């Protein structure tokens, strides 16, 4: 039962809300409008990156009528200005305002050595443009200014809101790259140069997560113009006491220091990606392909970056790179892998034929017997001590199907991909250059690995004279990708491997006489496959054993002739896992153009 005083109290409360008299009634206050943001874009030779970068900007979750666009182009030899003009014409009605500063001429700086060379006049011009954008933001009473380089992809649509929520004067979202490089420094010398510190890699790898005070952020960053100290921030002219290098990002870092403004970088979430800077002598073609690789890497874990809906993007024209055929092996039930690979190949303008993989898990013993398949006598997995799995059976038959088609069609040289790989930077150009060198040198070859796990690491592999980046292959695992000749495919079929089957990546080393188990090789008389490998490798797995998201269709299945014996072993305790970890540094792909996160390289700059 309710206490006697309850109802009078409730009536008094309602009266307070409604008002005793009608004119005293009120409704709750509306919420504040989102802050005003000026988004500054400075573009040079960016026609290749603008569709994707602008698509990311369009998807930022901040009301467009609260965003003003400030866009400038300068010294471009491509059609950057035309691309941005088309975009601005189509989106200007959605945004609060647009300030457009195109520059058609000149197309280069008088003191630059090439389009990627940063000369003093280029630095000065960029500083002036950034200062003009900053002043424009102040003139329209913007609350924030967001600088975004036109090759930075903000794939997280909440990036702007998350940076605003940090309530810092200068803050940057940490952007990922294929290397240790990112858009911040953790150390700076007394002369303003980069300084390596032990703090960088744990932040870059997100072993430490948070918002960290750093001496430098660049490329993409947010300035809170509501803060008192922001009034003292400048890009140009440099501070009267400035004696450091004439570099726009260092000049601004010094200005922040003089204004007692701390820069911050946040890595709490994944915000986006950026390319690793190229060398000063690099070409625009290098830049285009480097940016494309950023998009390919994003695709490994995320959906593709959709281009702007307000730009007309010309279709690509795929080709076969001079090969008679490019095969891509894919299980029908692996639509996710198929779509990712098709997108990645299309972006690189590579045409392919899909080969529907044999699903070993769907085969029964009767089907296996009908095909005359027998396992190699005495074969046991070198790590688990188990026989062949159904997944490995399907993998072998899938490659066997490719070899058969090569012979039936008389294809002189073919390229074979599996569907769980990622591409190295400049993949297409490097492979085509290699094939040109092979032809010029007249090398006799049957098979060339372009992606593998090198299992023999005690001795260096022999380099092939007069051909760059090619070695004679030693004992190797994986069939991620390889080039194969008509002669090579015929040799593999002539070995009649279905009657003495073992995993395909064990069979190939047997055929080029480099398998460590002599008992296996004795079953194959002609072990004369001429096998080589690209070094550094051109493709590598999307995931390694033990990585998050690692799924194997070959190892995690059942024994080939006994569906009751499963082979999804405990990898944490398996000998294979231990040995792969020991081999990881030597056997994983190395690339002179790449600084992996596991090594603190100069690419932090």
PDB file of C-alpha atoms in Angstrom, residues 14 76 112 153 191 227 240 324 339 345 355 401 427 506 536 588:
ATOM      1  CA  UNK A  14       4.102  17.497 -11.971  1.00  0.00           C
ATOM      2  CA  UNK A  76      50.140  19.408 -60.916  1.00  0.00           C
ATOM      3  CA  UNK A 112      62.756  20.728 -57.751  1.00  0.00           C
ATOM      4  CA  UNK A 153      42.175   7.376 -46.334  1.00  0.00           C
ATOM      5  CA  UNK A 191      67.694  20.704 -33.970  1.00  0.00           C
ATOM      6  CA  UNK A 227      41.362  27.108 -27.435  1.00  0.00           C
ATOM      7  CA  UNK A 240      61.427  34.694 -35.613  1.00  0.00           C
ATOM      8  CA  UNK A 324      48.934 -16.979 -71.815  1.00  0.00           C
ATOM      9  CA  UNK A 339      35.453 -11.157 -54.201  1.00  0.00           C
ATOM     10  CA  UNK A 345      43.358  -8.070 -59.344  1.00  0.00           C
ATOM     11  CA  UNK A 355      39.303 -22.161 -61.372  1.00  0.00           C
ATOM     12  CA  UNK A 401      43.307 -29.359 -62.625  1.00  0.00           C
ATOM     13  CA  UNK A 427      53.697  -6.380 -57.860  1.00  0.00           C
ATOM     14  CA  UNK A 506      55.621 -31.368 -50.546  1.00  0.00           C
ATOM     15  CA  UNK A 536      62.239 -10.749 -52.410  1.00  0.00           C
ATOM     16  CA  UNK A 588      58.415 -14.890 -44.061  1.00  0.00           C
TER      17      UNK A 588
END
